[in-house]
mmCIF file of C-alpha atoms in Angstrom:
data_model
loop_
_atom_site.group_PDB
_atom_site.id
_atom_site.type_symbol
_atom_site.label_atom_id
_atom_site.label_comp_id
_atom_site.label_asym_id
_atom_site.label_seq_id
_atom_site.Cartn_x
_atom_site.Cartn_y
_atom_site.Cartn_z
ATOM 1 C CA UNK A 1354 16.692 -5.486 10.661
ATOM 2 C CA UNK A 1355 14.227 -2.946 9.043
ATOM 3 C CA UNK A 1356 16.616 -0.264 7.483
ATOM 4 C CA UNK A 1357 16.147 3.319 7.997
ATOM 5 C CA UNK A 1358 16.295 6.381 5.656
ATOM 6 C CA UNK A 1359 17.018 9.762 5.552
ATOM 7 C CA UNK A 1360 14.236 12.051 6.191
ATOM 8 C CA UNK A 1361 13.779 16.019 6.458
ATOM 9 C CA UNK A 1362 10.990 18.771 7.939
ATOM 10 C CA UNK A 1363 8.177 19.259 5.041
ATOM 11 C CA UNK A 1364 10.173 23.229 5.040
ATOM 12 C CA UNK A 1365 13.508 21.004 3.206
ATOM 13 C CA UNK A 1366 11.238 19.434 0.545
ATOM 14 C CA UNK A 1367 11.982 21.471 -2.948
ATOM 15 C CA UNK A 1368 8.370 21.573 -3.900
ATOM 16 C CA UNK A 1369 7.630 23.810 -0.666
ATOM 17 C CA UNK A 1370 6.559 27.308 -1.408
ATOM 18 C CA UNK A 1371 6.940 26.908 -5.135
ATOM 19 C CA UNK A 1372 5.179 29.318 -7.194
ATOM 20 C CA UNK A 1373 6.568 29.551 -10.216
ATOM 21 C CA UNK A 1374 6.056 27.135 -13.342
ATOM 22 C CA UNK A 1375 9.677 27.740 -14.323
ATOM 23 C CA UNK A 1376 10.874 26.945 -11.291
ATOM 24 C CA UNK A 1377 8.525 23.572 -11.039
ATOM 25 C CA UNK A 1378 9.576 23.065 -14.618
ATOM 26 C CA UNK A 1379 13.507 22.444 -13.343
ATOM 27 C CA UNK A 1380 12.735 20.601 -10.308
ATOM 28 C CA UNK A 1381 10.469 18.046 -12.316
ATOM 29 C CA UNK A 1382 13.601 17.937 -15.048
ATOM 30 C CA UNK A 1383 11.146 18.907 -17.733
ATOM 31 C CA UNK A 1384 11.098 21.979 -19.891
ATOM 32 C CA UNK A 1385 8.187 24.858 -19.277
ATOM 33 C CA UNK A 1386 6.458 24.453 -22.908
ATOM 34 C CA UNK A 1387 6.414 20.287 -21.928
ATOM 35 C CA UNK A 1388 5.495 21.493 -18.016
ATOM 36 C CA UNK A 1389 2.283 23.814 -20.103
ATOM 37 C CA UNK A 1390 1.591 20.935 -22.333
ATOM 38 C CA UNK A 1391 1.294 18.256 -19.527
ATOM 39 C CA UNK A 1392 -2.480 18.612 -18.103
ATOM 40 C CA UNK A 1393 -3.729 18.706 -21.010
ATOM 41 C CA UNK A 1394 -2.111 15.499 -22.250
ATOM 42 C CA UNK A 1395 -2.217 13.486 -19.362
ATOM 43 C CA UNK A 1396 -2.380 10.171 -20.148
ATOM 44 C CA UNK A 1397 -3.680 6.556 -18.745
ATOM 45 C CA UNK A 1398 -4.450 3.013 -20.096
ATOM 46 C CA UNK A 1399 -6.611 0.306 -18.208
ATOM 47 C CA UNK A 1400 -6.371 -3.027 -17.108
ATOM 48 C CA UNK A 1401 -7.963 -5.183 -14.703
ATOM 49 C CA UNK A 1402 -6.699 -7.236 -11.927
ATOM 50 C CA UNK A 1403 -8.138 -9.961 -10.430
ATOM 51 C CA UNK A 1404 -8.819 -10.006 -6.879
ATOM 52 C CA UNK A 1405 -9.215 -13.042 -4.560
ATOM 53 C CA UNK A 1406 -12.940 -13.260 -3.594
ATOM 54 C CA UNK A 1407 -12.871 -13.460 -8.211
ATOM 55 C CA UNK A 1408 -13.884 -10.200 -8.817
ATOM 56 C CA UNK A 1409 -11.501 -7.619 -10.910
ATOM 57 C CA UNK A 1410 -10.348 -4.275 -9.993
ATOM 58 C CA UNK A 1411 -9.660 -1.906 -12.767
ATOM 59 C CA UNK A 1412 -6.489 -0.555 -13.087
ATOM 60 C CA UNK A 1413 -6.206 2.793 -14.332
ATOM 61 C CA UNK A 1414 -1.736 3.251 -14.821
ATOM 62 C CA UNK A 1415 0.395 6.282 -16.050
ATOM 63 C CA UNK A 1416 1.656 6.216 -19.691
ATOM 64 C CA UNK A 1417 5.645 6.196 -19.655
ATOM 65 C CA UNK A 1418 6.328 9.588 -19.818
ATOM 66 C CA UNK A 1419 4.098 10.686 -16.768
ATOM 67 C CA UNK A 1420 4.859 7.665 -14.800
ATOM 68 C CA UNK A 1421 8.468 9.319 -15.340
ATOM 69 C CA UNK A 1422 7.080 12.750 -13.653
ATOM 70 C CA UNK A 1423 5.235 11.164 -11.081
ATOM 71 C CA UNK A 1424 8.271 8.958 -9.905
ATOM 72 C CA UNK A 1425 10.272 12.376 -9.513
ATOM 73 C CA UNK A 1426 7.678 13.981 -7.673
ATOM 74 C CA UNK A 1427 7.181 10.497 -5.307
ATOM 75 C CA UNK A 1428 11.241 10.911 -4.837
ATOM 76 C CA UNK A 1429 10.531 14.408 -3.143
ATOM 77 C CA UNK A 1430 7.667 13.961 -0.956
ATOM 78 C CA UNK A 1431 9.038 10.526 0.151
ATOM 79 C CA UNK A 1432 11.665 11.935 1.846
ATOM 80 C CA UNK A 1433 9.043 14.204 3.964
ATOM 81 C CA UNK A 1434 9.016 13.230 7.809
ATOM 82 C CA UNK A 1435 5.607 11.156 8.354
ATOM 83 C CA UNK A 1436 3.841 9.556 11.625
ATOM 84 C CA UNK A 1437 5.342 6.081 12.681
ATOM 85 C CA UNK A 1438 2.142 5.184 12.670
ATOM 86 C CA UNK A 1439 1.766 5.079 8.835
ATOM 87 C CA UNK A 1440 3.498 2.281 7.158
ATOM 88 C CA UNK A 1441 2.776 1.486 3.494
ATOM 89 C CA UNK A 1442 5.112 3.422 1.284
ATOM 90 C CA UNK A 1443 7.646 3.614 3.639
ATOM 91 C CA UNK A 1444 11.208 2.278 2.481
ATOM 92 C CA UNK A 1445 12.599 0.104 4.366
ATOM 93 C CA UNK A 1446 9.139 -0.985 5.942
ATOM 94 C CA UNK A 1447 6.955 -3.974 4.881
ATOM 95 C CA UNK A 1448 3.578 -5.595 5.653
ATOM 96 C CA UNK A 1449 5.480 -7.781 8.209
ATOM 97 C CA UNK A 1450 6.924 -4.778 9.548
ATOM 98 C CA UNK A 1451 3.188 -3.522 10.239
ATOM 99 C CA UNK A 1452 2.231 -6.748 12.007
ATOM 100 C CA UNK A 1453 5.106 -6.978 14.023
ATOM 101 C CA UNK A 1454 4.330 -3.680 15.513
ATOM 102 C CA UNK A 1455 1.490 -5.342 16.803
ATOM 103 C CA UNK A 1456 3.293 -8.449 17.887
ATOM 104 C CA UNK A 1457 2.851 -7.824 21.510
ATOM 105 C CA UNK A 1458 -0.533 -6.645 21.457
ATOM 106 C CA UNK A 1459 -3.480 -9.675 22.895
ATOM 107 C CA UNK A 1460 -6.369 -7.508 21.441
ATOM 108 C CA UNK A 1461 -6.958 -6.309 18.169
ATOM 109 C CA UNK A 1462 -9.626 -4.059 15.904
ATOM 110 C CA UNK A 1463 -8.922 -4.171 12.371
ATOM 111 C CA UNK A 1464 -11.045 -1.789 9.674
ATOM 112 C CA UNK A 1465 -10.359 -1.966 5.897
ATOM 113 C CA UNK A 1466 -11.704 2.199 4.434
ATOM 114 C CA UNK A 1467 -14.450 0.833 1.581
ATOM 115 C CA UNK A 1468 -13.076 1.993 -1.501
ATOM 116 C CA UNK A 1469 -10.618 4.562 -0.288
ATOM 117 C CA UNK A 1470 -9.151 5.464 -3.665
ATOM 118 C CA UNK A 1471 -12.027 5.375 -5.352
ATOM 119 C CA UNK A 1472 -13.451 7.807 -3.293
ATOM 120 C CA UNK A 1473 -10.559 10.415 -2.610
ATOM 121 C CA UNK A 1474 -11.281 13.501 -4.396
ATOM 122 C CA UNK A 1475 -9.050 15.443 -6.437
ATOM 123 C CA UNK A 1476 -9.769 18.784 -4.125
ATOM 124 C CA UNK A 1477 -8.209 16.726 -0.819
ATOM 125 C CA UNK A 1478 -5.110 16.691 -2.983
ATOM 126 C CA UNK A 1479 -5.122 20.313 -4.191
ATOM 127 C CA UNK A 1480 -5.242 20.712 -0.108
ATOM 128 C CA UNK A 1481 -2.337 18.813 0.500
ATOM 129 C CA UNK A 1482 -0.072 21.381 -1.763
ATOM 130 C CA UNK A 1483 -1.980 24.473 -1.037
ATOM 131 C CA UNK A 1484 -2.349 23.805 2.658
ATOM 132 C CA UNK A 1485 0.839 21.842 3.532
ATOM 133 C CA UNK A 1486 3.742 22.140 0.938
ATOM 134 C CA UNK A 1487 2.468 25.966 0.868
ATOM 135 C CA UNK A 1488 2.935 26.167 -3.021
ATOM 136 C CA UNK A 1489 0.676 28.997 -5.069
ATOM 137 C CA UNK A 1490 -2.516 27.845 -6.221
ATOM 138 C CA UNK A 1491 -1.677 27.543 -9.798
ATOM 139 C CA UNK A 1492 1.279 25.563 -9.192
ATOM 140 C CA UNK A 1493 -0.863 23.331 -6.758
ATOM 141 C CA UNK A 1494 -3.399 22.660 -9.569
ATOM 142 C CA UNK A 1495 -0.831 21.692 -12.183
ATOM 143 C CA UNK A 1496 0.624 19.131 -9.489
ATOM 144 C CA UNK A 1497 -2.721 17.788 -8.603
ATOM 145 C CA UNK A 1498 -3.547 17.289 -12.425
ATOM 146 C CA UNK A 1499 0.118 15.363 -12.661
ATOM 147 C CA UNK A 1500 -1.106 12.740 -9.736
ATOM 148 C CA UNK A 1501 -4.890 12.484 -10.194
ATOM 149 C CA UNK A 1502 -7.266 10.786 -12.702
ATOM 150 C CA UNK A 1503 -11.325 11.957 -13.363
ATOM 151 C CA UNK A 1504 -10.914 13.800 -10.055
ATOM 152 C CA UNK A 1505 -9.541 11.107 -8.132
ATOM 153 C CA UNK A 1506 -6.389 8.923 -7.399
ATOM 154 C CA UNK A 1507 -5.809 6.463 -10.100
ATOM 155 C CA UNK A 1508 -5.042 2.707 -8.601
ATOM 156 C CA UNK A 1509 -1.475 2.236 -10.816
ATOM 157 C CA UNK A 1510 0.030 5.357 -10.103
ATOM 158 C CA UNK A 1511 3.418 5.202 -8.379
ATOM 159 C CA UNK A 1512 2.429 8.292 -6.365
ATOM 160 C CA UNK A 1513 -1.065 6.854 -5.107
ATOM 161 C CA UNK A 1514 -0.388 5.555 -2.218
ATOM 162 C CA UNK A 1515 1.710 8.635 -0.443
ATOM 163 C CA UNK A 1516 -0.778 11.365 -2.145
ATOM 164 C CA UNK A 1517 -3.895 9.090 -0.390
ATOM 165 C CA UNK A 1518 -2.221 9.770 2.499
ATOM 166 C CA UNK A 1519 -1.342 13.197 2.500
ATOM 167 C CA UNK A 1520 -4.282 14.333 1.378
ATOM 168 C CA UNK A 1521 -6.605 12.437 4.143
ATOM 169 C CA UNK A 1522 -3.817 13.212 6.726
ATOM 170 C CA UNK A 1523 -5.467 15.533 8.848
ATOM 171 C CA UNK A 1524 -8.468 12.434 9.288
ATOM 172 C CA UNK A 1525 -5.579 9.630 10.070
ATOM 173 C CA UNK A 1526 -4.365 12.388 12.495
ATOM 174 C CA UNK A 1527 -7.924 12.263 14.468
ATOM 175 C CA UNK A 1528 -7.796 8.594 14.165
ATOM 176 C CA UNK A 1529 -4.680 8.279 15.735
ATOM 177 C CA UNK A 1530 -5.475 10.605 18.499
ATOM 178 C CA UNK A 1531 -8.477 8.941 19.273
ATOM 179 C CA UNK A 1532 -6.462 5.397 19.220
ATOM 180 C CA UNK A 1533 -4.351 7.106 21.706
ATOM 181 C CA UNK A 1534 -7.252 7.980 23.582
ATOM 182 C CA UNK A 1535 -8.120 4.251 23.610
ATOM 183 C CA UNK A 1536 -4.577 3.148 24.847
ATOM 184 C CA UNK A 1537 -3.989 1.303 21.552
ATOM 185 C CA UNK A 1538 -1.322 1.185 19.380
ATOM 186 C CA UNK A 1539 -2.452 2.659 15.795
ATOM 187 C CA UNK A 1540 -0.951 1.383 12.292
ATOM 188 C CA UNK A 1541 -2.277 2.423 8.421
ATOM 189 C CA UNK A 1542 -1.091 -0.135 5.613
ATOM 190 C CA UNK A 1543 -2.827 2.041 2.597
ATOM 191 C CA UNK A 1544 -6.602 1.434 3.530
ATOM 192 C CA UNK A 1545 -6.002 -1.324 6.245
ATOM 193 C CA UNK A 1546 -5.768 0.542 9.727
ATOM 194 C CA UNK A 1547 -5.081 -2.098 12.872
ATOM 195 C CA UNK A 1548 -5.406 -0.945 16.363
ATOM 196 C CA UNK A 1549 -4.011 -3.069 18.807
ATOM 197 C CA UNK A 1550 -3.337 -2.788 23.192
ATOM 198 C CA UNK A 1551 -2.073 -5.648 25.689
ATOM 199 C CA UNK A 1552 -5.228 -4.638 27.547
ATOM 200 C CA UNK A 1553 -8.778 -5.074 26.578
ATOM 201 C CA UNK A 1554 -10.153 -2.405 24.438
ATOM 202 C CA UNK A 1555 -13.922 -0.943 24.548
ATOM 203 C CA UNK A 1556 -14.675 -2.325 20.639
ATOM 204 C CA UNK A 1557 -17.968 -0.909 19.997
ATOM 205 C CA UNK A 1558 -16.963 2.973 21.743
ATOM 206 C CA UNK A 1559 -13.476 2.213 19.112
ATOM 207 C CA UNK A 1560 -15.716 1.422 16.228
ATOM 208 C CA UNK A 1561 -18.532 3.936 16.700
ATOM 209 C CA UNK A 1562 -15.628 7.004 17.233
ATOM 210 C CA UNK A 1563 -13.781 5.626 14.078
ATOM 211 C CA UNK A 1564 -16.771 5.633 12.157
ATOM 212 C CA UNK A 1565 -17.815 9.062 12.757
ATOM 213 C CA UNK A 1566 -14.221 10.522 11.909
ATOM 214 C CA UNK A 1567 -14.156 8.767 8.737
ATOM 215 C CA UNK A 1568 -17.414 9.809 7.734
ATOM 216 C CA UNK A 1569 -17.027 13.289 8.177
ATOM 217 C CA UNK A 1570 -14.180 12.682 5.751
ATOM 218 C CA UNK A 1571 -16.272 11.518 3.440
ATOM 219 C CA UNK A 1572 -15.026 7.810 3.617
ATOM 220 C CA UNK A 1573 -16.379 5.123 5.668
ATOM 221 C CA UNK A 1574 -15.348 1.118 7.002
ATOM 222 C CA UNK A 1575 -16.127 -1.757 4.920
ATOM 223 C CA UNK A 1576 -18.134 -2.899 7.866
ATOM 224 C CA UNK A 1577 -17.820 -7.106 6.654
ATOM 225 C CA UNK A 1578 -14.286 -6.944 7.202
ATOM 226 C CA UNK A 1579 -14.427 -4.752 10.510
ATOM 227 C CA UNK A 1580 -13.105 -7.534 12.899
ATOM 228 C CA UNK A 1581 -12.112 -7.618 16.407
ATOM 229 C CA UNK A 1582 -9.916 -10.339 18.384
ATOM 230 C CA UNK A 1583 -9.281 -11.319 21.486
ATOM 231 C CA UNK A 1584 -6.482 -12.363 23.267
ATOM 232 C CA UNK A 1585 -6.387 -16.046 22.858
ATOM 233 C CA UNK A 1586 -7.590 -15.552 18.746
ATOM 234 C CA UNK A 1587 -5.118 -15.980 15.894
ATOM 235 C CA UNK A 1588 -5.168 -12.037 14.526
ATOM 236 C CA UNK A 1589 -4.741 -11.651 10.744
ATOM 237 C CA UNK A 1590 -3.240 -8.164 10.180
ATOM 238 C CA UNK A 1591 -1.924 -7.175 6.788
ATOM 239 C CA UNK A 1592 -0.648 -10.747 5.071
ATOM 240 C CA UNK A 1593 0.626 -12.025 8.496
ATOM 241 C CA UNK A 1594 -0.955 -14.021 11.343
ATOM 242 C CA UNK A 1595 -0.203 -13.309 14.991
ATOM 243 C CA UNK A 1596 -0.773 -16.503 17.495
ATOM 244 C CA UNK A 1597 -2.244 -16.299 20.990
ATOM 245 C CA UNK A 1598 1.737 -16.280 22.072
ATOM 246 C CA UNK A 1599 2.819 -13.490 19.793
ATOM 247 C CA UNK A 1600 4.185 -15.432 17.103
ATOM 248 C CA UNK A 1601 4.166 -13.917 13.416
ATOM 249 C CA UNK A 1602 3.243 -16.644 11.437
ATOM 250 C CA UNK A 1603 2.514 -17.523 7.668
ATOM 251 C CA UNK A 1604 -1.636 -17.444 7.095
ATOM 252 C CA UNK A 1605 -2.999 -20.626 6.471
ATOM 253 C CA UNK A 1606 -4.412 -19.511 3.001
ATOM 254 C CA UNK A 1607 -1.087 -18.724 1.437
ATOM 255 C CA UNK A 1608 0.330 -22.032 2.928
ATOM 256 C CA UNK A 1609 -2.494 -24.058 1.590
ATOM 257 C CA UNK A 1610 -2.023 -21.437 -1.888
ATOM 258 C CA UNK A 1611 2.068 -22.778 -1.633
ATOM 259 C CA UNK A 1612 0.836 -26.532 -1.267
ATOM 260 C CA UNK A 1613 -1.630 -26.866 -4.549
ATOM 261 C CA UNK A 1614 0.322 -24.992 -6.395
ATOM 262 C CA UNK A 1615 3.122 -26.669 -6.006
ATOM 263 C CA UNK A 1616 1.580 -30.348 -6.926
ATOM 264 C CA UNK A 1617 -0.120 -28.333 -9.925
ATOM 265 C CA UNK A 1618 3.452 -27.569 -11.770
ATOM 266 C CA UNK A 1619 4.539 -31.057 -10.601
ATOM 267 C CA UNK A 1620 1.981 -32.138 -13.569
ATOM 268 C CA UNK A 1621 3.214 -29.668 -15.903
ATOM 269 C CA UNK A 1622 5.677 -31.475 -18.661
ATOM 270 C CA UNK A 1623 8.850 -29.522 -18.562
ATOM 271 C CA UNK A 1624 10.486 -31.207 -21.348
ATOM 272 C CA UNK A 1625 7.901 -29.061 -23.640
ATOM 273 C CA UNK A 1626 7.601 -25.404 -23.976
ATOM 274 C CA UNK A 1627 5.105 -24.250 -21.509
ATOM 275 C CA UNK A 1628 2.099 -21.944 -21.901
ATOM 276 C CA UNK A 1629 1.941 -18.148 -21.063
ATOM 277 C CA UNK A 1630 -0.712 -19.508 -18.473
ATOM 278 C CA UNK A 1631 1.319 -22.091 -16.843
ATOM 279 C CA UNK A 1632 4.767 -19.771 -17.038
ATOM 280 C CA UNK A 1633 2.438 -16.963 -15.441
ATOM 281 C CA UNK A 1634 1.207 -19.978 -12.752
ATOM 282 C CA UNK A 1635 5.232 -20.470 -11.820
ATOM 283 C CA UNK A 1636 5.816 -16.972 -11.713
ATOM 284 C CA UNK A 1637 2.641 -16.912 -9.230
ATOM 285 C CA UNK A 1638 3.733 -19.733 -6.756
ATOM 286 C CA UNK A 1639 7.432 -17.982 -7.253
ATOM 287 C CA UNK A 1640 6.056 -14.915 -5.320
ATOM 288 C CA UNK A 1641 3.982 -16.807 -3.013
ATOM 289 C CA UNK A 1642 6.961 -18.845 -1.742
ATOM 290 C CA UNK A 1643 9.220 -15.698 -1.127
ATOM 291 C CA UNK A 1644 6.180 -14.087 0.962
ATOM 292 C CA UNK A 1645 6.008 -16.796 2.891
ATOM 293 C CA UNK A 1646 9.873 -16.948 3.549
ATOM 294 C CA UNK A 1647 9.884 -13.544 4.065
ATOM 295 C CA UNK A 1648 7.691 -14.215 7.097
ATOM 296 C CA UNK A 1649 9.824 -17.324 7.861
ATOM 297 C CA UNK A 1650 12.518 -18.089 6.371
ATOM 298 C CA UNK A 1651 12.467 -22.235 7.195
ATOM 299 C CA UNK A 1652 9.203 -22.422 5.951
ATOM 300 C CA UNK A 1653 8.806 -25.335 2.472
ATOM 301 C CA UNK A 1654 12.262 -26.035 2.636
ATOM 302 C CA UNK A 1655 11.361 -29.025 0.332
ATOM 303 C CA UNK A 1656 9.373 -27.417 -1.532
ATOM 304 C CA UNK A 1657 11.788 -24.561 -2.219
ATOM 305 C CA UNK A 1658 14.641 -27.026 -3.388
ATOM 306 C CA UNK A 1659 12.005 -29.234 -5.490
ATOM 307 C CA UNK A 1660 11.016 -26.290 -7.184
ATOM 308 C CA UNK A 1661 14.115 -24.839 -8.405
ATOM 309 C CA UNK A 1662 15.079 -28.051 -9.792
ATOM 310 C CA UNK A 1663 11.577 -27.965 -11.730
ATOM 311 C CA UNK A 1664 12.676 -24.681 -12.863
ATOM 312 C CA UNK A 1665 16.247 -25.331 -13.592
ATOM 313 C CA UNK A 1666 15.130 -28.448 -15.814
ATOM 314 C CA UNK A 1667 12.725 -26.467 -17.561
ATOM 315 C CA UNK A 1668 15.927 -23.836 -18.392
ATOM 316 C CA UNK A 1669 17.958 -26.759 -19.487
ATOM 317 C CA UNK A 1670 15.292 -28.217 -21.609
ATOM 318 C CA UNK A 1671 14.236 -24.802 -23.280
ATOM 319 C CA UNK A 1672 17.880 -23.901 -23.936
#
């Protein structure tokens, strides 16, 4: 059962109507000369990840001290009442979650936002504190400075996600209205928005109405992964598959990811000490198998026994 948690009205959240640096100072647990001293020492170091078409996406994360601030200032604004319809950085709610509000739905449009981070501005941001937690402008520029990088939102931030959304809320807003409009049901996992009805939806008036709203946002669809499905299609939405019968199932990919990884670290000679690579490879098919039990839990049963005995061996072996 997905577990819920205490929310209040934006009015409750601490940060609203601050206007004072003193007073931001002691609800960010920092001292004023540190709370002065932060923008201009705002700090970030980069690494790149590698994504699964082989390309790498640079990383751009918060030195200790400001990931510290920006955790505090997530704590706040996560408590703020948002739209069901939003669903990444929601406690308590998952990727499964988002598909299996959608698990009753026969047709489905799904549009991935091309490069949404990388192209939300720093001044969307400064919005969301002027314009909706009401606080003075300076106080709203020293807050935007804590949560941006170069203008924008950096992709390792622990605020990213939520301040994304907040400051393109009003444009999710239209897009919900206008999936509403459509009779579908309307879901946003950080750039992946799924709309989904039991009854046939117009996909090209969906698409074109979409497009327009996001544009005038200045954002628009990765149009390659723009896909639509029918009701007898398998519908991939967010890391989980929905079947023609409205079964959540476990994507063939990550099964077929479980399998040859699996008979790769059956080669691997645990009576030796293993490499960074191949300890990072177990750690890798570790986190594969729990998202695939998370989707169902009597999924590799073998597999899941066979490889904590591989593991525990390796323990015994290495201790």
């Amino acid at each position: 059962m997905t577990k819920t948690f205490k929310k209040y009205d934006v009015t409750q959240c601490v940060l609203y109507k601050c206007r004072n640096k003193r007073k931001l100072a002691d609800i960010l647990q920092i001292n004023n000369c540190d709370l002065n001293k932060l923008s201009k020492s705002v700090r970030y170091y980069t690494f790149y990840k590698n994504k699964q078409d082989g390309s790498s996406r640079e990383i751009n994360a918060p030195e200790l001290n400001l990931k510290k601030i920006q955790k505090r200032i997530l704590n706040l604004i996560e408590k703020i009442n948002r739209p069901q319809y939003l669903m990444s950085g929601e406690k308590g709610k998952s990727y499964i979650d988002n598909g299996k509000l959608h698990q009753q739905s026969s047709y489905f449009l799904t549009v991935d936002i091309k490069k949404f981070y990388d192209n939300c501005n720093r001044e969307s941001v400064y919005r969301f504190f002027i314009d909706y937690l009401k606080t003075s402008s300076d106080i709203a520029g020293v807050l935007s400075d804590i949560v941006t990088h170069k203008k924008g939102i950096p992709t390792g931030s622990p605020t990213s996600q939520l301040i994304a959304y907040y400051g393109y809320r009003e444009m999710f807003a239209e897009i919900n209205n206008i999936s509403e409009q459509h009779g579908c049901l309307f879901s946003l996992y950080v750039d992946d928005m799924t709309f989904s009805s039991k009854e046939p939806i117009i996909f090209e008036k969906l698409k074109n109405e979409i497009d327009i709203i996001l544009r005038k946002y200045n954002h628009r669809p990765k149009y390659s992964k723009v896909k639509q499905y029918s009701k007898n299609d398998c519908k991939p939405v967010t890391g989980v598959i929905i079947s023609k019968n409205h079964e959540i199932l476990i994507p063939n990919k990550l099964r077929y990811k479980i399998y040859t990884g699996f008979q790769e670290i059956k080669k691997f000679d645990m009576n030796t000490q293993l490499s960074a690579e191949q300890i990072k490879f177990i750690d890798s098919l570790r986190g594969q198998l729990v998202a695939a039990k998370n989707i169902d839990n009597t999924a590799f049963p073998n597999v899941s026994e066979s490889f904590k005995d591989i593991i525990e061996n390796h323990k015994r072996h290495k201790g």
